[in-house]
Amino acid sequence: MQPMRRITFISFLITVSLYSWGQEKRYKFLETRPINEKFIVDYSDRLSIKIFGIVKTNQIAHVNHETDKKLEYRPNESLNIGLGIGYKWFGLDAAFNFGGVNNDDDKFGKTKRFDFRPSIYTRKFAMDINIQKYKGYYLYNPEDYISGFNASGSYPIRSDIKTYRYGASLLYVLNHAKFSYRAAFIYNERQVKSAGSFLVGPYFSYFRMDADSTLIIPEAESEFDLSQDFRGSEYIRYGLAGGYGYNLVLGHRVFVSLSLVLGLGPEIKKTPAINGFLSDTESKFTGRLATRIAIGYNAPKFFFGMSAAGVYAGERDETEDFLERGVSHAKFFVGKRFNPPKLFLPKRGK
């Protein structure tokens, strides 16, 4: 079995296992009750269907530690259109790339990607899994280094750059009786009164970048340390994160949701032997920032809105250039709730 297929299969088994696990009453932490009905309306017994568009990105940057100048690379970002369904705490989104929508390969190059980011939101927990493999990037800010660069033409393309990201995070919602993450991102609940909650939980991530040559282009060689080459370097980080989320409700149906979560823990960097330097392993404590924002309209039968989320890493180094990494996505959607067909989606017995 191919490595990526194996990872996908394992993730699928984890998702199915958690779903089956949640059906048994003795696992109370997966239950949707209790909630404070003055703050949250529960629609988990209804079937929600939505149409959405999503743009995902996966950026890297070589950063000069003295001047903060950077060479930023991004994949060719494409708009995917998809369909999502939700029932109980379970949600599934499937998005597809339509050729007629994304036809700018001549300008930004072609990106091959495997991007699997399932999320599981229960009453008390928010779990995110991240599995990505990207090949093909372009230089996002060539005008900073290439004199006379014309943005209407082709950008410098690096079809040889490959990145690998694997990670997972788990957040416990302390005030889960009044604050609903699911109201803002899964839409099987509705926040009817403003509330917030502290969030805390662990995280883990792995990152690696490969390329045929350095990220430093010839026009920028005077601006960066040529001895810093991040090809083949691996970054393993884990730690504990904490933050706060708040749902602001206007008129019981319009809402704005924002959460900021800061993480702190060790990062292990493994550098291969390259450019005459020996392989090396170093570790240090680094930070991690995860953000979520959502704006929308949430009524009993109809909902629409937009949301965005991002995770940013790459701790600033005061002594040498460093590699900045980030992953984010933006989504807009419109959906409707229905009474579930009893034949296929019977209500769970009490």
Short mmCIF file of C-alpha atoms in Angstrom, two decimals, residues 5-6 22 77 80-81 85 102 118 158 162 173 189 215 224 227-228 259 271 280 290 307 318-319 333 343 345:
data_model
loop_
_atom_site.label_atom_id
_atom_site.label_comp_id
_atom_site.label_asym_id
_atom_site.label_seq_id
_atom_site.Cartn_x
_atom_site.Cartn_y
_atom_site.Cartn_z
CA ARG A 5 -3.00 5.77 0.74
CA ARG A 6 -2.00 4.13 4.00
CA GLY A 22 -19.68 8.27 20.13
CA GLU A 77 -4.08 28.31 -5.25
CA ASN A 80 -12.63 24.08 -5.34
CA ILE A 81 -16.41 23.68 -5.31
CA ILE A 85 -23.50 17.13 4.79
CA ASN A 102 -8.70 27.36 -12.49
CA PRO A 118 -10.85 16.29 8.39
CA ARG A 158 9.54 26.18 -9.01
CA LYS A 162 7.81 19.60 -2.57
CA VAL A 173 -13.84 23.74 25.22
CA GLU A 189 -26.14 24.27 16.33
CA LEU A 215 15.11 28.78 -2.34
CA PHE A 224 20.23 36.26 2.27
CA SER A 227 24.87 28.87 3.64
CA GLN A 228 21.30 28.42 4.93
CA SER A 259 -10.57 32.31 18.27
CA THR A 271 19.19 18.91 8.82
CA ASP A 280 22.71 18.04 12.39
CA ALA A 290 -3.72 28.97 15.26
CA SER A 307 -14.88 31.14 7.46
CA GLU A 318 18.14 35.83 16.14
CA THR A 319 21.35 34.21 14.86
CA PHE A 333 -20.97 28.43 1.82
CA LEU A 343 -35.18 5.06 6.84
CA LEU A 345 -30.98 8.42 9.58
#
